[in-house]
């Protein structure tokens, strides 16, 4: 797979016109995450229906095409999901990106997130693809702790 093949139409479309791209002042949880290796710097905002269900997920910030597309696709997948589903999807996605081999039975819930699976051949870019998902993991944990804001970095 050529690096250019990563930049399929869906990826480019989401990176140029990210969905659910907004700063949400009254979010229940806000997590800022950055990836200094690439310069990706985003904030993920969660609104919870109750402890168990995600009412909406938004993000803001700036990053490379892979980071922006991954975050945009993530927000679309997560709206209305239960906590457990969101955690499982995050695990499935990060597994797909960090494994050397293509998963033989990818989680069907991934849907068009599988378009990003080629990133695993470019370990330097894996952090771009997973940054929003690290922020999501942090946000889900924070929502249980009652902590409204967190800041993470994936430098190491
Ligand atoms: Zn990046």
PDB file of C-alpha atoms and ligand atoms in Angstrom:
ATOM      1  CA  UNK A   1       0.000   0.000   0.000  1.00  0.00           C
ATOM      2  CA  UNK A   2       1.255   3.390  -1.010  1.00  0.00           C
ATOM      3  CA  UNK A   3       0.997   6.271   1.425  1.00  0.00           C
ATOM      4  CA  UNK A   4      -1.128   8.158  -1.083  1.00  0.00           C
ATOM      5  CA  UNK A   5      -3.713   5.379  -0.943  1.00  0.00           C
ATOM      6  CA  UNK A   6      -4.508   6.457   2.604  1.00  0.00           C
ATOM      7  CA  UNK A   7      -5.926   9.673   1.288  1.00  0.00           C
ATOM      8  CA  UNK A   8      -9.126   8.286  -0.118  1.00  0.00           C
ATOM      9  CA  UNK A   9     -12.063  10.514  -0.925  1.00  0.00           C
ATOM     10  CA  UNK A  10     -13.857   9.890   2.359  1.00  0.00           C
ATOM     11  CA  UNK A  11     -10.734  10.718   4.365  1.00  0.00           C
ATOM     12  CA  UNK A  12     -10.066  13.883   2.378  1.00  0.00           C
ATOM     13  CA  UNK A  13     -13.697  14.942   2.620  1.00  0.00           C
ATOM     14  CA  UNK A  14     -13.730  14.575   6.412  1.00  0.00           C
ATOM     15  CA  UNK A  15     -10.398  16.346   6.808  1.00  0.00           C
ATOM     16  CA  UNK A  16     -11.555  19.289   4.698  1.00  0.00           C
ATOM     17  CA  UNK A  17     -15.070  19.468   6.115  1.00  0.00           C
ATOM     18  CA  UNK A  18     -14.904  17.906   9.562  1.00  0.00           C
ATOM     19  CA  UNK A  19     -18.287  16.957  11.000  1.00  0.00           C
ATOM     20  CA  UNK A  20     -19.385  17.981  14.496  1.00  0.00           C
ATOM     21  CA  UNK A  21     -16.567  20.522  14.451  1.00  0.00           C
ATOM     22  CA  UNK A  22     -17.350  23.110  17.113  1.00  0.00           C
ATOM     23  CA  UNK A  23     -16.282  24.343  20.524  1.00  0.00           C
ATOM     24  CA  UNK A  24     -18.932  23.311  23.011  1.00  0.00           C
ATOM     25  CA  UNK A  25     -18.965  25.651  25.990  1.00  0.00           C
ATOM     26  CA  UNK A  26     -21.372  23.627  28.094  1.00  0.00           C
ATOM     27  CA  UNK A  27     -19.915  20.176  27.437  1.00  0.00           C
ATOM     28  CA  UNK A  28     -20.039  17.737  30.339  1.00  0.00           C
ATOM     29  CA  UNK A  29     -16.444  16.720  29.675  1.00  0.00           C
ATOM     30  CA  UNK A  30     -13.710  18.500  27.717  1.00  0.00           C
ATOM     31  CA  UNK A  31     -10.384  16.820  26.909  1.00  0.00           C
ATOM     32  CA  UNK A  32      -7.536  18.583  25.157  1.00  0.00           C
ATOM     33  CA  UNK A  33      -5.056  16.278  23.448  1.00  0.00           C
ATOM     34  CA  UNK A  34      -1.972  16.953  21.422  1.00  0.00           C
ATOM     35  CA  UNK A  35       0.536  15.017  19.393  1.00  0.00           C
ATOM     36  CA  UNK A  36       3.690  17.159  19.252  1.00  0.00           C
ATOM     37  CA  UNK A  37       5.328  14.789  16.755  1.00  0.00           C
ATOM     38  CA  UNK A  38       2.910  15.983  14.098  1.00  0.00           C
ATOM     39  CA  UNK A  39       1.461  19.177  15.542  1.00  0.00           C
ATOM     40  CA  UNK A  40      -2.024  17.732  15.912  1.00  0.00           C
ATOM     41  CA  UNK A  41      -3.855  19.643  18.638  1.00  0.00           C
ATOM     42  CA  UNK A  42      -7.524  18.932  19.255  1.00  0.00           C
ATOM     43  CA  UNK A  43     -10.164  19.179  21.956  1.00  0.00           C
ATOM     44  CA  UNK A  44     -12.970  16.657  22.322  1.00  0.00           C
ATOM     45  CA  UNK A  45     -16.272  17.632  23.956  1.00  0.00           C
ATOM     46  CA  UNK A  46     -18.707  15.093  25.364  1.00  0.00           C
ATOM     47  CA  UNK A  47     -22.265  15.636  26.376  1.00  0.00           C
ATOM     48  CA  UNK A  48     -23.723  12.771  28.323  1.00  0.00           C
ATOM     49  CA  UNK A  49     -27.379  11.833  28.475  1.00  0.00           C
ATOM     50  CA  UNK A  50     -26.704  10.224  31.828  1.00  0.00           C
ATOM     51  CA  UNK A  51     -23.606   8.420  33.053  1.00  0.00           C
ATOM     52  CA  UNK A  52     -24.179   5.759  30.473  1.00  0.00           C
ATOM     53  CA  UNK A  53     -25.051   7.326  27.155  1.00  0.00           C
ATOM     54  CA  UNK A  54     -23.307   9.836  24.911  1.00  0.00           C
ATOM     55  CA  UNK A  55     -25.691  12.537  23.775  1.00  0.00           C
ATOM     56  CA  UNK A  56     -23.164  14.171  21.451  1.00  0.00           C
ATOM     57  CA  UNK A  57     -19.473  14.295  20.663  1.00  0.00           C
ATOM     58  CA  UNK A  58     -17.799  17.321  19.097  1.00  0.00           C
ATOM     59  CA  UNK A  59     -14.235  18.356  18.489  1.00  0.00           C
ATOM     60  CA  UNK A  60     -12.249  21.458  17.647  1.00  0.00           C
ATOM     61  CA  UNK A  61      -8.642  22.272  16.883  1.00  0.00           C
ATOM     62  CA  UNK A  62      -6.277  21.558  14.047  1.00  0.00           C
ATOM     63  CA  UNK A  63      -4.266  18.653  12.762  1.00  0.00           C
ATOM     64  CA  UNK A  64      -3.169  16.702   9.729  1.00  0.00           C
ATOM     65  CA  UNK A  65      -5.660  15.044   7.393  1.00  0.00           C
ATOM     66  CA  UNK A  66      -5.466  11.698   9.189  1.00  0.00           C
ATOM     67  CA  UNK A  67      -6.070  13.239  12.608  1.00  0.00           C
ATOM     68  CA  UNK A  68      -8.961  15.404  11.441  1.00  0.00           C
ATOM     69  CA  UNK A  69     -10.650  12.639   9.451  1.00  0.00           C
ATOM     70  CA  UNK A  70     -10.334  10.168  12.302  1.00  0.00           C
ATOM     71  CA  UNK A  71     -11.831  12.642  14.789  1.00  0.00           C
ATOM     72  CA  UNK A  72     -14.637  13.611  12.417  1.00  0.00           C
ATOM     73  CA  UNK A  73     -15.595   9.996  11.694  1.00  0.00           C
ATOM     74  CA  UNK A  74     -15.399   9.238  15.425  1.00  0.00           C
ATOM     75  CA  UNK A  75     -17.926  11.938  16.338  1.00  0.00           C
ATOM     76  CA  UNK A  76     -20.409  10.546  13.811  1.00  0.00           C
ATOM     77  CA  UNK A  77     -20.055   7.009  15.109  1.00  0.00           C
ATOM     78  CA  UNK A  78     -20.482   7.861  18.765  1.00  0.00           C
ATOM     79  CA  UNK A  79     -23.591   9.986  18.967  1.00  0.00           C
ATOM     80  CA  UNK A  80     -26.234   8.184  21.023  1.00  0.00           C
ATOM     81  CA  UNK A  81     -23.972   5.249  21.847  1.00  0.00           C
ATOM     82  CA  UNK A  82     -23.826   3.732  25.260  1.00  0.00           C
ATOM     83  CA  UNK A  83     -20.606   4.001  27.223  1.00  0.00           C
ATOM     84  CA  UNK A  84     -19.785   0.329  26.750  1.00  0.00           C
ATOM     85  CA  UNK A  85     -20.267   0.563  22.977  1.00  0.00           C
ATOM     86  CA  UNK A  86     -18.064   3.641  22.788  1.00  0.00           C
ATOM     87  CA  UNK A  87     -15.322   1.939  24.813  1.00  0.00           C
ATOM     88  CA  UNK A  88     -15.490  -1.163  22.632  1.00  0.00           C
ATOM     89  CA  UNK A  89     -15.386   0.862  19.421  1.00  0.00           C
ATOM     90  CA  UNK A  90     -12.350   2.761  20.689  1.00  0.00           C
ATOM     91  CA  UNK A  91     -10.599  -0.516  21.504  1.00  0.00           C
ATOM     92  CA  UNK A  92     -11.458  -1.970  18.103  1.00  0.00           C
ATOM     93  CA  UNK A  93     -10.221   1.118  16.301  1.00  0.00           C
ATOM     94  CA  UNK A  94      -6.949   1.366  18.228  1.00  0.00           C
ATOM     95  CA  UNK A  95      -6.397  -2.364  17.773  1.00  0.00           C
ATOM     96  CA  UNK A  96      -6.868  -2.021  14.019  1.00  0.00           C
ATOM     97  CA  UNK A  97      -4.400   0.875  13.832  1.00  0.00           C
ATOM     98  CA  UNK A  98      -1.657  -0.565  16.032  1.00  0.00           C
ATOM     99  CA  UNK A  99      -1.592  -4.185  14.847  1.00  0.00           C
ATOM    100  CA  UNK A 100       0.963  -5.053  12.169  1.00  0.00           C
ATOM    101  CA  UNK A 101      -1.530  -7.236  10.325  1.00  0.00           C
ATOM    102  CA  UNK A 102      -4.967  -6.338   9.040  1.00  0.00           C
ATOM    103  CA  UNK A 103      -7.530  -7.798  11.481  1.00  0.00           C
ATOM    104  CA  UNK A 104      -9.176 -10.905  10.035  1.00  0.00           C
ATOM    105  CA  UNK A 105     -12.489 -10.155  11.733  1.00  0.00           C
ATOM    106  CA  UNK A 106     -12.708  -6.396  12.121  1.00  0.00           C
ATOM    107  CA  UNK A 107     -15.449  -5.123  14.418  1.00  0.00           C
ATOM    108  CA  UNK A 108     -18.416  -4.441  12.088  1.00  0.00           C
ATOM    109  CA  UNK A 109     -19.226  -1.365  14.165  1.00  0.00           C
ATOM    110  CA  UNK A 110     -16.101   0.272  12.693  1.00  0.00           C
ATOM    111  CA  UNK A 111     -17.835   0.827   9.343  1.00  0.00           C
ATOM    112  CA  UNK A 112     -16.026   3.447   7.299  1.00  0.00           C
ATOM    113  CA  UNK A 113     -13.436   3.888  10.050  1.00  0.00           C
ATOM    114  CA  UNK A 114     -11.835   0.884   8.376  1.00  0.00           C
ATOM    115  CA  UNK A 115     -10.754   3.254   5.617  1.00  0.00           C
ATOM    116  CA  UNK A 116      -8.068   4.356   8.082  1.00  0.00           C
ATOM    117  CA  UNK A 117      -6.718   0.844   8.600  1.00  0.00           C
ATOM    118  CA  UNK A 118      -3.812   1.478   6.205  1.00  0.00           C
ATOM    119  CA  UNK A 119      -2.331   3.851   8.788  1.00  0.00           C
ATOM    120  CA  UNK A 120      -0.924   0.865  10.700  1.00  0.00           C
ATOM    121  CA  UNK A 121       1.754   0.559   8.002  1.00  0.00           C
ATOM    122  CA  UNK A 122       2.990   4.008   8.958  1.00  0.00           C
ATOM    123  CA  UNK A 123       3.686   3.862  12.715  1.00  0.00           C
ATOM    124  CA  UNK A 124       4.641   7.532  12.808  1.00  0.00           C
ATOM    125  CA  UNK A 125       1.113   8.363  11.716  1.00  0.00           C
ATOM    126  CA  UNK A 126      -0.658   5.934  14.038  1.00  0.00           C
ATOM    127  CA  UNK A 127      -0.729   8.602  16.749  1.00  0.00           C
ATOM    128  CA  UNK A 128      -2.441  10.970  14.329  1.00  0.00           C
ATOM    129  CA  UNK A 129      -5.229   8.436  13.790  1.00  0.00           C
ATOM    130  CA  UNK A 130      -5.634   7.498  17.448  1.00  0.00           C
ATOM    131  CA  UNK A 131      -5.320  10.961  19.054  1.00  0.00           C
ATOM    132  CA  UNK A 132      -9.063  11.666  19.110  1.00  0.00           C
ATOM    133  CA  UNK A 133      -9.685   8.171  20.476  1.00  0.00           C
ATOM    134  CA  UNK A 134      -7.187   8.651  23.302  1.00  0.00           C
ATOM    135  CA  UNK A 135      -9.067  11.841  24.112  1.00  0.00           C
ATOM    136  CA  UNK A 136     -12.343   9.918  24.032  1.00  0.00           C
ATOM    137  CA  UNK A 137     -11.000   7.264  26.415  1.00  0.00           C
ATOM    138  CA  UNK A 138      -9.858  10.034  28.761  1.00  0.00           C
ATOM    139  CA  UNK A 139     -13.217  11.805  28.472  1.00  0.00           C
ATOM    140  CA  UNK A 140     -15.199   8.656  29.257  1.00  0.00           C
ATOM    141  CA  UNK A 141     -13.039   8.016  32.308  1.00  0.00           C
ATOM    142  CA  UNK A 142     -13.294  11.652  33.381  1.00  0.00           C
ATOM    143  CA  UNK A 143     -17.068  11.596  33.111  1.00  0.00           C
ATOM    144  CA  UNK A 144     -17.174   8.841  35.725  1.00  0.00           C
ATOM    145  CA  UNK A 145     -14.770  10.730  37.983  1.00  0.00           C
ATOM    146  CA  UNK A 146     -16.822  13.892  37.763  1.00  0.00           C
ATOM    147  CA  UNK A 147     -13.820  15.752  36.337  1.00  0.00           C
ATOM    148  CA  UNK A 148     -14.929  18.150  33.671  1.00  0.00           C
ATOM    149  CA  UNK A 149     -11.593  18.933  32.028  1.00  0.00           C
ATOM    150  CA  UNK A 150      -8.462  16.991  31.242  1.00  0.00           C
ATOM    151  CA  UNK A 151      -5.340  17.538  29.237  1.00  0.00           C
ATOM    152  CA  UNK A 152      -3.340  14.723  27.644  1.00  0.00           C
ATOM    153  CA  UNK A 153      -0.376  14.426  25.364  1.00  0.00           C
ATOM    154  CA  UNK A 154       0.719  11.414  23.342  1.00  0.00           C
ATOM    155  CA  UNK A 155       4.337  12.533  22.982  1.00  0.00           C
ATOM    156  CA  UNK A 156       5.948   9.349  24.278  1.00  0.00           C
TER     157      UNK A 156
HETATM  158 ZN1  LIG B   1      -0.929  14.112  12.453  1.00  0.00          ZN
END
